[in-house]
Coordinates of C-alpha atoms in Angstrom, one line a residue:
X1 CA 0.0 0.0 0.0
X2 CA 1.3 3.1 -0.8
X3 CA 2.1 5.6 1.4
X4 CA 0.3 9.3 1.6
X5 CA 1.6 12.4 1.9
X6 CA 1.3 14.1 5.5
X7 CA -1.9 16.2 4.5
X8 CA -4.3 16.5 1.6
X9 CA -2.5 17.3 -2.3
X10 CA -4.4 19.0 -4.9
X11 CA -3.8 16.6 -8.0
X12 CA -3.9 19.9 -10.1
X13 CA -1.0 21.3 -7.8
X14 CA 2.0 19.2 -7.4
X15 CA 4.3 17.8 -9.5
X16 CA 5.1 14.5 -11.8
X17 CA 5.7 11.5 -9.9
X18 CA 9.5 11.1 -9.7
X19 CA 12.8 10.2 -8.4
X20 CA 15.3 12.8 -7.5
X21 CA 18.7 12.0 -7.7
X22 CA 21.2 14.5 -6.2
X23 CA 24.9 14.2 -7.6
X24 CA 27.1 16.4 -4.5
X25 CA 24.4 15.6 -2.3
X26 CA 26.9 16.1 0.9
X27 CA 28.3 19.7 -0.9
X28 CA 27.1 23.1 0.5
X29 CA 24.4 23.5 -2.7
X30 CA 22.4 20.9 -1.6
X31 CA 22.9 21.0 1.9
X32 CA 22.0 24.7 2.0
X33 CA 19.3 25.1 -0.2
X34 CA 18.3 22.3 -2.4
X35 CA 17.0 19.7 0.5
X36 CA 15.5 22.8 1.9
X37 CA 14.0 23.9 -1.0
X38 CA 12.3 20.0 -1.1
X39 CA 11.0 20.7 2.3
X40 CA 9.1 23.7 1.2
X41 CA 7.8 22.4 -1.5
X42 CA 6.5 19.6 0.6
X43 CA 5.3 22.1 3.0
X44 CA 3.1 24.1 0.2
X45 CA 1.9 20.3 -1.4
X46 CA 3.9 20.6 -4.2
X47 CA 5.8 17.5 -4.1
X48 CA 4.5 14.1 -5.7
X49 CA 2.9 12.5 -3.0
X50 CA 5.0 9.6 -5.4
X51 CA 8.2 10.8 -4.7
X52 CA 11.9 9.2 -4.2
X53 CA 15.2 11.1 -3.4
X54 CA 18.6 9.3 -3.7
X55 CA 21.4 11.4 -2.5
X56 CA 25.0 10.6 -4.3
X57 CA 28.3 11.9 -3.0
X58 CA 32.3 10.5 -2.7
X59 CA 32.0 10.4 1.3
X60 CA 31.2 6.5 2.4
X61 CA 28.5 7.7 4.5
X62 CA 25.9 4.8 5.7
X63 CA 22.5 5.6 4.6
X64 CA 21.5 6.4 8.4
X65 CA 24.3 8.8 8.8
X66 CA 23.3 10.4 5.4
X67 CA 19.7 10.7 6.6
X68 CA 20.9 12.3 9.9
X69 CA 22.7 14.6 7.6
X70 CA 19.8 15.4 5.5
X71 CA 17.2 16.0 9.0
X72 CA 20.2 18.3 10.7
X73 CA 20.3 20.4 6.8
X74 CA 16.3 20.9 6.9
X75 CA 16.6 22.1 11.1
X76 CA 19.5 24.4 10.6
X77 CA 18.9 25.9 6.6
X78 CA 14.7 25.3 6.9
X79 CA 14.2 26.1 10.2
X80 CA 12.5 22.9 10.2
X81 CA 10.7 21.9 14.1
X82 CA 12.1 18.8 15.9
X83 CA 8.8 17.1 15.6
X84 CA 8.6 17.1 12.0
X85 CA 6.4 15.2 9.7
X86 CA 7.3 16.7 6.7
X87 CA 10.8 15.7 7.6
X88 CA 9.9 12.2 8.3
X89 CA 8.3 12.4 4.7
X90 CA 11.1 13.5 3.1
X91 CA 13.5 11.2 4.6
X92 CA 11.5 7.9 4.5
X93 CA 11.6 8.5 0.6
X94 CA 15.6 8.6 1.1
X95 CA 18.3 6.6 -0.3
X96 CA 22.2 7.4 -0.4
X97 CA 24.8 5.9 -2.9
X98 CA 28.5 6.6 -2.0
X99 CA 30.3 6.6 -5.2
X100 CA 33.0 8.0 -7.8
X101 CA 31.1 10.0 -10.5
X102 CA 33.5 9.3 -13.0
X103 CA 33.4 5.7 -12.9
X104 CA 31.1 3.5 -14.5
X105 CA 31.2 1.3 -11.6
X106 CA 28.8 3.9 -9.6
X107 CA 26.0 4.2 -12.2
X108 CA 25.8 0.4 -12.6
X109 CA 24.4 0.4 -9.0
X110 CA 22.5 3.6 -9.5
X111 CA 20.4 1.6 -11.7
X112 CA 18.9 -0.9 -10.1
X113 CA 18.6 1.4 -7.0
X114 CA 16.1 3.5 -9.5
X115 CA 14.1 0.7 -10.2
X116 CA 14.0 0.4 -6.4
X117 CA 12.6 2.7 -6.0
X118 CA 10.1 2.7 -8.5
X119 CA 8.6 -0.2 -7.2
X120 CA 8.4 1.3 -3.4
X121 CA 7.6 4.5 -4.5
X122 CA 5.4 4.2 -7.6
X123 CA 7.6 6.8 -9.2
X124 CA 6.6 5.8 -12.9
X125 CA 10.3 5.9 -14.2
X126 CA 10.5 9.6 -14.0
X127 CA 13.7 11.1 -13.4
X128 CA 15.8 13.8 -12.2
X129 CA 19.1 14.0 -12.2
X130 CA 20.6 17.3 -10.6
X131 CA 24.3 18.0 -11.1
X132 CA 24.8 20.3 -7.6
X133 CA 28.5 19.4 -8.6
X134 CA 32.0 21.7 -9.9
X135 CA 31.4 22.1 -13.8
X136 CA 34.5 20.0 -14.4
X137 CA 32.4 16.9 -14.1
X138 CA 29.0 18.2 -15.6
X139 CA 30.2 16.4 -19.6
X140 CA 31.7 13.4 -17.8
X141 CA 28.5 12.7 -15.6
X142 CA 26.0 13.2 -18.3
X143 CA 27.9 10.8 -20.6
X144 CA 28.1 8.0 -18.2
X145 CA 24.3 8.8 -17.5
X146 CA 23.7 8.2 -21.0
X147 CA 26.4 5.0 -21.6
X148 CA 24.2 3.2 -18.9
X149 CA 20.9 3.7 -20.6
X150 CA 19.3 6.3 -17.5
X151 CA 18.6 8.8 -19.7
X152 CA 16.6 7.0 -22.0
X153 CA 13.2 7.7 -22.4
X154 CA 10.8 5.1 -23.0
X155 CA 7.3 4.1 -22.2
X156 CA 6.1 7.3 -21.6
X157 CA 8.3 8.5 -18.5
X158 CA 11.1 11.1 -18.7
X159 CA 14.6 11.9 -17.8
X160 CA 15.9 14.9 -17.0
X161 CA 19.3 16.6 -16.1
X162 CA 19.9 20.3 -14.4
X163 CA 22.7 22.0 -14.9
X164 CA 23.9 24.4 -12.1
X165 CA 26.0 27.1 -13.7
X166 CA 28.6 28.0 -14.8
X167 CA 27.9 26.9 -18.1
X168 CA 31.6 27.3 -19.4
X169 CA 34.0 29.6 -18.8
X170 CA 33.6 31.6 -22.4
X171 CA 32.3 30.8 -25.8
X172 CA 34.2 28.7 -26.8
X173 CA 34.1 25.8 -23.8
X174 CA 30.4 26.8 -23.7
X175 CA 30.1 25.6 -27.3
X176 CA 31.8 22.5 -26.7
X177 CA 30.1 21.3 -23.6
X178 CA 26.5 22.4 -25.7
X179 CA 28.1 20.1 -28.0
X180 CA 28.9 17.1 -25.6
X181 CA 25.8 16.8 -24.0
X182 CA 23.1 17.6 -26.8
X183 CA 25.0 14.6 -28.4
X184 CA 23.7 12.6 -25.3
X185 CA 20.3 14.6 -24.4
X186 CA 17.9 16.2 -26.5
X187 CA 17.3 19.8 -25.9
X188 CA 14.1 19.0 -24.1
X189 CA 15.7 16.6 -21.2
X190 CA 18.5 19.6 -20.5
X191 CA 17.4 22.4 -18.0
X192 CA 20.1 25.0 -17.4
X193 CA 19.2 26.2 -14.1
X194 CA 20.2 30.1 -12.9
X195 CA 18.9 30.6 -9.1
X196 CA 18.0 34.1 -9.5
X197 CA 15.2 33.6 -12.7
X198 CA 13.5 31.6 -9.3
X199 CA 13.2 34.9 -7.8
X200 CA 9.7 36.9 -7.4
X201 CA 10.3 39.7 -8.8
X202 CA 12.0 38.7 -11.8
X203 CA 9.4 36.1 -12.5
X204 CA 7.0 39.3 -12.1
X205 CA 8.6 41.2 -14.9
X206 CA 6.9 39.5 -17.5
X207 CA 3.3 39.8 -15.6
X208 CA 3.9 43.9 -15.1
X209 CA 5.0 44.5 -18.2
X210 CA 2.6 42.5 -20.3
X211 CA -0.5 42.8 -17.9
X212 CA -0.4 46.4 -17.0
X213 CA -2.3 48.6 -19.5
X214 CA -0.4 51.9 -17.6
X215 CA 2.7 50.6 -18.5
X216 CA 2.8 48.4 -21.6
X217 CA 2.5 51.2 -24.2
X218 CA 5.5 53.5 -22.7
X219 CA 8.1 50.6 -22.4
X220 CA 10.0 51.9 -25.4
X221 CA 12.5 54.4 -26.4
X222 CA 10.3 56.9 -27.1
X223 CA 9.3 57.2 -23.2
X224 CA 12.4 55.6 -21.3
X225 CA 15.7 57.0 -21.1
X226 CA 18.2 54.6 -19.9
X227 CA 18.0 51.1 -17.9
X228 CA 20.3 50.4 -15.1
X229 CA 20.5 46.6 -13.5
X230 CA 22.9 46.7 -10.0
X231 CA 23.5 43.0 -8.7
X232 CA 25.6 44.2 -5.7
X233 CA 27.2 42.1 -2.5
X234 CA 28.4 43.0 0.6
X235 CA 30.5 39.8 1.1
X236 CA 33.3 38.8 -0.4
X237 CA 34.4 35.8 -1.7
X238 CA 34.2 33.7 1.3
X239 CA 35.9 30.3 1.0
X240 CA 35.2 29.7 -2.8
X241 CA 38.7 32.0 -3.2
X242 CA 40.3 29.2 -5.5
X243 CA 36.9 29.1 -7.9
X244 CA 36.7 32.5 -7.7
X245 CA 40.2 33.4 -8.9
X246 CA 40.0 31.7 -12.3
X247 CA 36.5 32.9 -13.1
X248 CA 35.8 36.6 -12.0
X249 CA 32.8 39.0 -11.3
X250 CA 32.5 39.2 -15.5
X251 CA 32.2 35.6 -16.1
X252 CA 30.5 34.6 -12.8
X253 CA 27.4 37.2 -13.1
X254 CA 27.1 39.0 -16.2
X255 CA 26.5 36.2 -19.1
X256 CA 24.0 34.4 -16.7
X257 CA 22.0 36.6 -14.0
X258 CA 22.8 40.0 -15.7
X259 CA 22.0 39.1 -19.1
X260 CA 19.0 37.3 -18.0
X261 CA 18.0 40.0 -16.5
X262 CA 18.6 42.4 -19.4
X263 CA 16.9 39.9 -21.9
X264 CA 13.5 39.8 -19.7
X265 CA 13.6 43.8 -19.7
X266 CA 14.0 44.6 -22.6
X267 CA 12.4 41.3 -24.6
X268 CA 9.4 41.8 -27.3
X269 CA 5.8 40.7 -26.0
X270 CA 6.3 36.5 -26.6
X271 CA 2.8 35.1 -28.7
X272 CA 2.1 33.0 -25.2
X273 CA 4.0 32.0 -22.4
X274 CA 4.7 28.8 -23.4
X275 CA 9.0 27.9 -22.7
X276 CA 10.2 28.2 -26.3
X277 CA 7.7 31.3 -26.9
X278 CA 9.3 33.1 -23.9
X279 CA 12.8 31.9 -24.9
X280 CA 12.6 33.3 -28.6
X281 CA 12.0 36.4 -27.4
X282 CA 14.8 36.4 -25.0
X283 CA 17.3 35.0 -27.7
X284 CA 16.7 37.7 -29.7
X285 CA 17.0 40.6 -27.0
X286 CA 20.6 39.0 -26.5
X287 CA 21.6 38.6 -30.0
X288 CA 20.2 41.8 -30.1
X289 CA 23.1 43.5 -27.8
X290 CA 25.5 45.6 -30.0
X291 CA 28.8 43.9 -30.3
X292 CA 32.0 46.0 -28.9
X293 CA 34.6 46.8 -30.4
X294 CA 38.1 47.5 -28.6
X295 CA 38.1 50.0 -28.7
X296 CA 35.0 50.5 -27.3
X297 CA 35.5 47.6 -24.6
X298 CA 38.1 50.7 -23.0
X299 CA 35.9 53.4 -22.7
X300 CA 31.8 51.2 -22.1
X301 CA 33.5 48.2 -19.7
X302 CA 34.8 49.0 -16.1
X303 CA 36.4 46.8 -13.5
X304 CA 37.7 46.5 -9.9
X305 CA 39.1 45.1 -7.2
X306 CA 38.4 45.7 -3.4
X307 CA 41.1 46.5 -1.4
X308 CA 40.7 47.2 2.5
X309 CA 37.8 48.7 4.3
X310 CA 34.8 48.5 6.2
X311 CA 31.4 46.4 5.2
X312 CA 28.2 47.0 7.9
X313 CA 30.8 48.5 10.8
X314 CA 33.7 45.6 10.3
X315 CA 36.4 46.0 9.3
X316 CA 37.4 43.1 6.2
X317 CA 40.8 42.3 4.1
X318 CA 41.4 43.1 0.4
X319 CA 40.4 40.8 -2.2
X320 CA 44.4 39.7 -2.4
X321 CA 44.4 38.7 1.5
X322 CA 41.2 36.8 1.1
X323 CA 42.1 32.4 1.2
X324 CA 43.1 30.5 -1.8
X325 CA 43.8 34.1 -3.7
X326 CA 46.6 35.1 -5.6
X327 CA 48.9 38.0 -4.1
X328 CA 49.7 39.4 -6.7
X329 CA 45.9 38.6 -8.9
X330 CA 44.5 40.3 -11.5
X331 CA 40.7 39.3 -11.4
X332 CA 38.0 41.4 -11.4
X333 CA 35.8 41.6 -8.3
X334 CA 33.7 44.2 -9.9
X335 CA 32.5 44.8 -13.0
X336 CA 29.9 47.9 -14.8
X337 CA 29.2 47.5 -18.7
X338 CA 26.9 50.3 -20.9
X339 CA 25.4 48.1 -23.5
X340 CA 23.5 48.7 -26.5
X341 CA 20.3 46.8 -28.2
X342 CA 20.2 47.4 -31.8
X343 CA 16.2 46.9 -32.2
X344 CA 13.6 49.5 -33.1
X345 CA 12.1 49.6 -29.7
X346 CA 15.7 49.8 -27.8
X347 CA 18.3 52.1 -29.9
X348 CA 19.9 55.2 -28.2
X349 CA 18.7 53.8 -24.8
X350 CA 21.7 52.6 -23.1
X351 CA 21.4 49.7 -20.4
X352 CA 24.1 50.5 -17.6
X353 CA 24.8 47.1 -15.4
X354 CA 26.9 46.6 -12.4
X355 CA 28.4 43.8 -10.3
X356 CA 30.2 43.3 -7.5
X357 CA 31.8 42.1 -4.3
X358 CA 32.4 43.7 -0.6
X359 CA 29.8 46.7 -1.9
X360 CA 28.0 49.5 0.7
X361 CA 24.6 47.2 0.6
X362 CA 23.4 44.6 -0.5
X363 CA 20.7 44.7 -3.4
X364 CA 19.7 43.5 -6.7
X365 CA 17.6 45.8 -8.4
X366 CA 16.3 47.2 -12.4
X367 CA 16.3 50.7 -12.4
X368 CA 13.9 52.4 -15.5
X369 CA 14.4 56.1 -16.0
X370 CA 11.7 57.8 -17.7
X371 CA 12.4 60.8 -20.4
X372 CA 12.2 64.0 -18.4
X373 CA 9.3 66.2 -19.0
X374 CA 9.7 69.7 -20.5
X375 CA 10.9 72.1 -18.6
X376 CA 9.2 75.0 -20.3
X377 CA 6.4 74.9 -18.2
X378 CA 7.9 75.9 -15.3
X379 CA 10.3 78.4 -16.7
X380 CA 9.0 81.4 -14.5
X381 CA 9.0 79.4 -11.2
X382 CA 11.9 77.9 -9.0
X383 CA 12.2 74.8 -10.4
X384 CA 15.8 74.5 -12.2
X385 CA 15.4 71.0 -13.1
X386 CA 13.3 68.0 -12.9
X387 CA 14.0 64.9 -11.5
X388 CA 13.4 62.0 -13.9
X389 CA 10.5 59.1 -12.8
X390 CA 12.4 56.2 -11.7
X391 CA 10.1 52.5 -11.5
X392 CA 12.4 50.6 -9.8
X393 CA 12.0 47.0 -9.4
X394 CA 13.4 45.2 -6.3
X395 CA 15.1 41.5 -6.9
X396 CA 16.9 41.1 -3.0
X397 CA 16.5 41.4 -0.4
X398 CA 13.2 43.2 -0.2
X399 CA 11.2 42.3 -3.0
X400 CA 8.7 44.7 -4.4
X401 CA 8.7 47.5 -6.6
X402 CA 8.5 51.0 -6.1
X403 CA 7.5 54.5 -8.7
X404 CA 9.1 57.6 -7.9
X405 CA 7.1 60.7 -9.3
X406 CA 7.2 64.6 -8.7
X407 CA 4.5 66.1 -6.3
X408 CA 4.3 70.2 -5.6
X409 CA 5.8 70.8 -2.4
X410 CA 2.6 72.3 -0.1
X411 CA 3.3 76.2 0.0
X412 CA 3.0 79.4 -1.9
X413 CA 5.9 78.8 -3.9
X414 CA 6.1 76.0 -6.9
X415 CA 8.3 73.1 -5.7
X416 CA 8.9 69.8 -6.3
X417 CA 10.0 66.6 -4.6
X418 CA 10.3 63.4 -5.4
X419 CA 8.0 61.0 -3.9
X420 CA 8.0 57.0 -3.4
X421 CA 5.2 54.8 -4.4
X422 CA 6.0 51.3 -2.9
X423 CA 4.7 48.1 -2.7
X424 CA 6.4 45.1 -1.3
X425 CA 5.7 41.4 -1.3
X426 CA 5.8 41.0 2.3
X427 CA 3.4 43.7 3.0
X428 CA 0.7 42.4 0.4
X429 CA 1.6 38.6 0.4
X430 CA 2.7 37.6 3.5
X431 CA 6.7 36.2 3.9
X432 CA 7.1 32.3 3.1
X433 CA 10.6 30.9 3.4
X434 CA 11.9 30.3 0.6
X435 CA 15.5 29.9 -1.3
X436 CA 15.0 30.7 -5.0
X437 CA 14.4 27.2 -6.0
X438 CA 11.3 26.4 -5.0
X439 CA 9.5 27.5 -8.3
X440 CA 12.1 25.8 -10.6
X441 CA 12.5 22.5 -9.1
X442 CA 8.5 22.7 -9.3
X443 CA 8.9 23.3 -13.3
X444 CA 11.5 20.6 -13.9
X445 CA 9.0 18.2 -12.4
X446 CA 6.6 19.3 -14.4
X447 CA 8.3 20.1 -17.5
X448 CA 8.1 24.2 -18.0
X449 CA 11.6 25.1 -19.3
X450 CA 10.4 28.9 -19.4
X451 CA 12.5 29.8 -16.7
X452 CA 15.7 27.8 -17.7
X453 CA 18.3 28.7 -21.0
X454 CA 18.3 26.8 -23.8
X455 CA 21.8 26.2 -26.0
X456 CA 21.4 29.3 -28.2
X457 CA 21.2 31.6 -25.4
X458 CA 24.2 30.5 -23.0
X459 CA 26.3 30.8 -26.4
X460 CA 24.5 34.5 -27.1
X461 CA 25.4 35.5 -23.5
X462 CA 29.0 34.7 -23.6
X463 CA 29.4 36.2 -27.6
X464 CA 28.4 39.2 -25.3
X465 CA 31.2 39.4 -23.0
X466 CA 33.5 37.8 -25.3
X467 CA 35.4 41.2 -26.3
X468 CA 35.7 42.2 -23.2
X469 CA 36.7 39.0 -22.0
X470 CA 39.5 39.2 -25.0
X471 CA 40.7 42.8 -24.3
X472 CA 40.9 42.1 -20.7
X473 CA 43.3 38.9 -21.1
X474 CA 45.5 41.1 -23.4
X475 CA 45.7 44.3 -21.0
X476 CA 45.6 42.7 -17.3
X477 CA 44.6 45.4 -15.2
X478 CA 47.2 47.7 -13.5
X479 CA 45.9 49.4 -11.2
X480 CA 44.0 47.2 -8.3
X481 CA 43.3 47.3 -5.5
X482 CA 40.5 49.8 -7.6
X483 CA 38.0 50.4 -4.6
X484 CA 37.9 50.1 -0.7
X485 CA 35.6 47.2 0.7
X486 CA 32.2 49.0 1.7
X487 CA 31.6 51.4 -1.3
X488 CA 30.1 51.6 -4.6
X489 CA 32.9 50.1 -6.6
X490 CA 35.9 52.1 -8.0
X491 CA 35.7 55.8 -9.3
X492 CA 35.6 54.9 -13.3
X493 CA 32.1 52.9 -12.7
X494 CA 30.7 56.8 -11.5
X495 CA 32.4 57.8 -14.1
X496 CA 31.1 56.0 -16.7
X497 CA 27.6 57.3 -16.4
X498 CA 28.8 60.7 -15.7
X499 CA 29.9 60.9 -19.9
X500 CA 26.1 60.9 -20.5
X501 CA 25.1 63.2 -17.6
X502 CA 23.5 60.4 -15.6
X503 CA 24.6 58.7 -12.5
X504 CA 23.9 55.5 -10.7
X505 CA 20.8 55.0 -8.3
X506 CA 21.2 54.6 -4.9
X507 CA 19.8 51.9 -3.5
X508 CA 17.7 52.1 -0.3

């Protein structure tokens, strides 16, 4: 008899029945947020009430030890109670498999473990594979996946395989791994996973541009002056020094979350919201982007490096003095790009971006700026200038989005300040814990790629950083330490909105 889930499932709500199987399943990803993420799905009755989970990792734990594991993960990074049934849940559908993912040895006893597990668990021979692992073993684990025969697809079930990022490390290894695995997958079975597309508010750009008669007919060039995307971190790099020092703010951010960002901005209404629909469009926004030459890398493409300084009243070390980092290293810790979209609705209005480590605050945000209105109006009055409407959409932490407009100052004389119209998740929805990757582990088990990249626009990402990527290898950078720890990045970032007589939005 099969066992039910702990309270009542909507059919119409949860998921596929499936096994999960987690390669890394003892590494920080999973411990920190994807076994959390499965709690709150279970919590919100999205799971399969059919439902396995088989963890695979190098360390020989026993399968009680790796359960313990998993129950201490969901207390600590779930805030899970010590009487837990959804716990229990989770971990009754639990098996662990030490193993070597590079030998063949490891997915011979995968195998019959899966059809374990279908029997127990009614899972239908559904599948998911997700590769919480370094990139250097993504090609090698997919193709002994597929030499064993578990990523076939027959009899009406599916396989699938996520991909964390990165997703290369330019375009040229990005090509080639697209390469290795579609030879393996088809495009369908492949989800390329970015945490932050899991995020409210970017899943809400589509739904306020596309549903919002106020706003719709003004999103063009005709109404909006410039776009500005900040993705900025107060931390540094942490222990992940020795990742970090080969890859780099430009390559870790800007081809996946940046761009993404960018492309669901600035995209053309899709004809539905099915996945490939969505992804057209966003294909095109990115093949879109204006190439660079070197010229122009030099004077549209900043970077930086933090040296010293304080970050929320402490004082932290320079990017050099941080573990597992070169003394003497030349990557980029920061990075702000003005890009171009060569499309009827986009040309002349610039997108400004900027990334970076050991910033003043933390804060992901889209920044439209509206076209100012005339001043001739107000010619015979105090006003000198007016300030430009800002709609400002909040990614992290606090999700929401707020309109800043001009209002008269009360008085007998004619001035004008700026005022906020907010609104905030919290305040209308109510908090739910959550990590990002709630709503696209929920779409891999039921098959909506919307929210994941397909091959052509991981390569169109990287073709847009690949000149600077190029002029940067040829001229390493000579003058970091750039900026102190605790500000907004180094002096040539201001600067390069101050050539258009604009500037950078503060954050609040």
């Amino acid at each position: 008899m099969r066992e039910s889930f702990p309270h009542s499932l909507s059919s119409s709500r949860h998921g596929d029945p499936c096994v999960m199987v987690i390669f890394g399943a003892s590494g920080d990803l999973a411990t920190r947020k994807l076994l959390p993420t499965l709690y709150n799905l279970a919590k919100k009755e999205y799971l399969p009430p059919d439902f396995g989970l088989i963890g695979l990792a190098v360390q020989p734990h026993s399968e009680d030890e790796f359960r313990e594991r998993v129950r201490a993960s969901l207390k600590e990074f779930a805030s899970a109670p010590d009487d837990c049934k959804f716990c229990d849940w989770i971990i009754e559908r639990l098996s662990y498999l030490p193993g070597n993912f590079r030998e063949a040895e490891t997915y011979a006893r995968l195998k019959p473990l899966l059809a374990q597990m279908e029997q127990t668990h009614h899972t239908t021979g559904n599948c998911l594979f997700y590769l919480a692992t370094g990139p250097d073993l993504f090609g090698e684990i997919i193709r002994n996946l597929a030499d064993s025969g578990l990523t076939r697809e027959n009899g009406g079930y599916w396989r699938r395989v996520i991909i964390e990022k990165p997703f290369g490390s330019d375009l040229s290894s990005a090509k080639a791994l697209n390469l290795q695995i579609k030879s393996l997958l088809s495009e369908q079975q492949i989800y390329r996973i970015d945490h932050y597309l899991g995020k409210e508010t970017v899943q809400n750009i589509l739904v306020f541009r596309f549903s919002n008669g106020i706003f719709e007919p003004i999103w063009n060039r005709r109404y909006i002056d410039s776009v500005q995307i900040t993705v900025a971190e107060t931390l540094g790099v942490e222990q992940r020094g020795r990742y970090y020092d080969t890859t780099g703010s430009l390559r870790d951010m800007v081809p996946s979350h940046i761009l993404q960002l960018l492309a669901l901005t600035a995209m053309e209404p899709p004809i539905s919201f099915q996945a490939d629909a969505v992804r057209d469009e966003q294909a095109k926004i990115l093949h879109a982007v204006q190439d660079m030459s070197p010229e122009s890398v030099l004077s549209r493409a900043v970077r930086g490096q933090y040296g010293v300084g304080v970050v929320d009243g402490q004082a932290v070390p320079a990017y050099r003095n941080e573990p597992n980092v070169a003394q003497e290293s030349h990557t980029d810790t920061f990075v702000a790009l003005k890009f171009s979209i060569d499309n009827w609705r986009w040309v002349d209005v610039p997108f400004y971006v900027r990334t970076g480590k050991r910033l003043k605050k933390r804060a992901s945000e889209i920044v439209i700026q509206f076209r100012r209105a005339p001043l001739v109006l107000f010619r015979e009055t105090p006003v000198e200038q007016l300030s430009p409407n800002l709609l400002v959409l909040h990614i992290q932490p606090d999700e929401g989005i707020s309109l800043q407009f001009g209002a008269k100052v009360p008085g007998p004389m004619v001035r004008i300040g700026s005022v906020n119209m907010d609104f905030k998740y919290v305040d209308h929805f109510g908090a739910e814990p959550s990590t990002g990757y709630e709503r696209l582990l929920y779409d891999c088990m039921i098959g909506d790629a919307t929210l994941f990249q397909r091959a052509d626009m991981v390569e169109a990402g990287w073709s847009v950083i690949e000149p600077v990527l190029d002029v940067w290898r040829a001229l390493p950078a000579r003058n970091f330490p750039n900026y102190a720890a605790g500000t907004w990045g180094p002096k040539e970032a201001d600067d390069l909105l101050e050539r258009d007589h604009r500037h950078w939005n503060v954050p609040f």
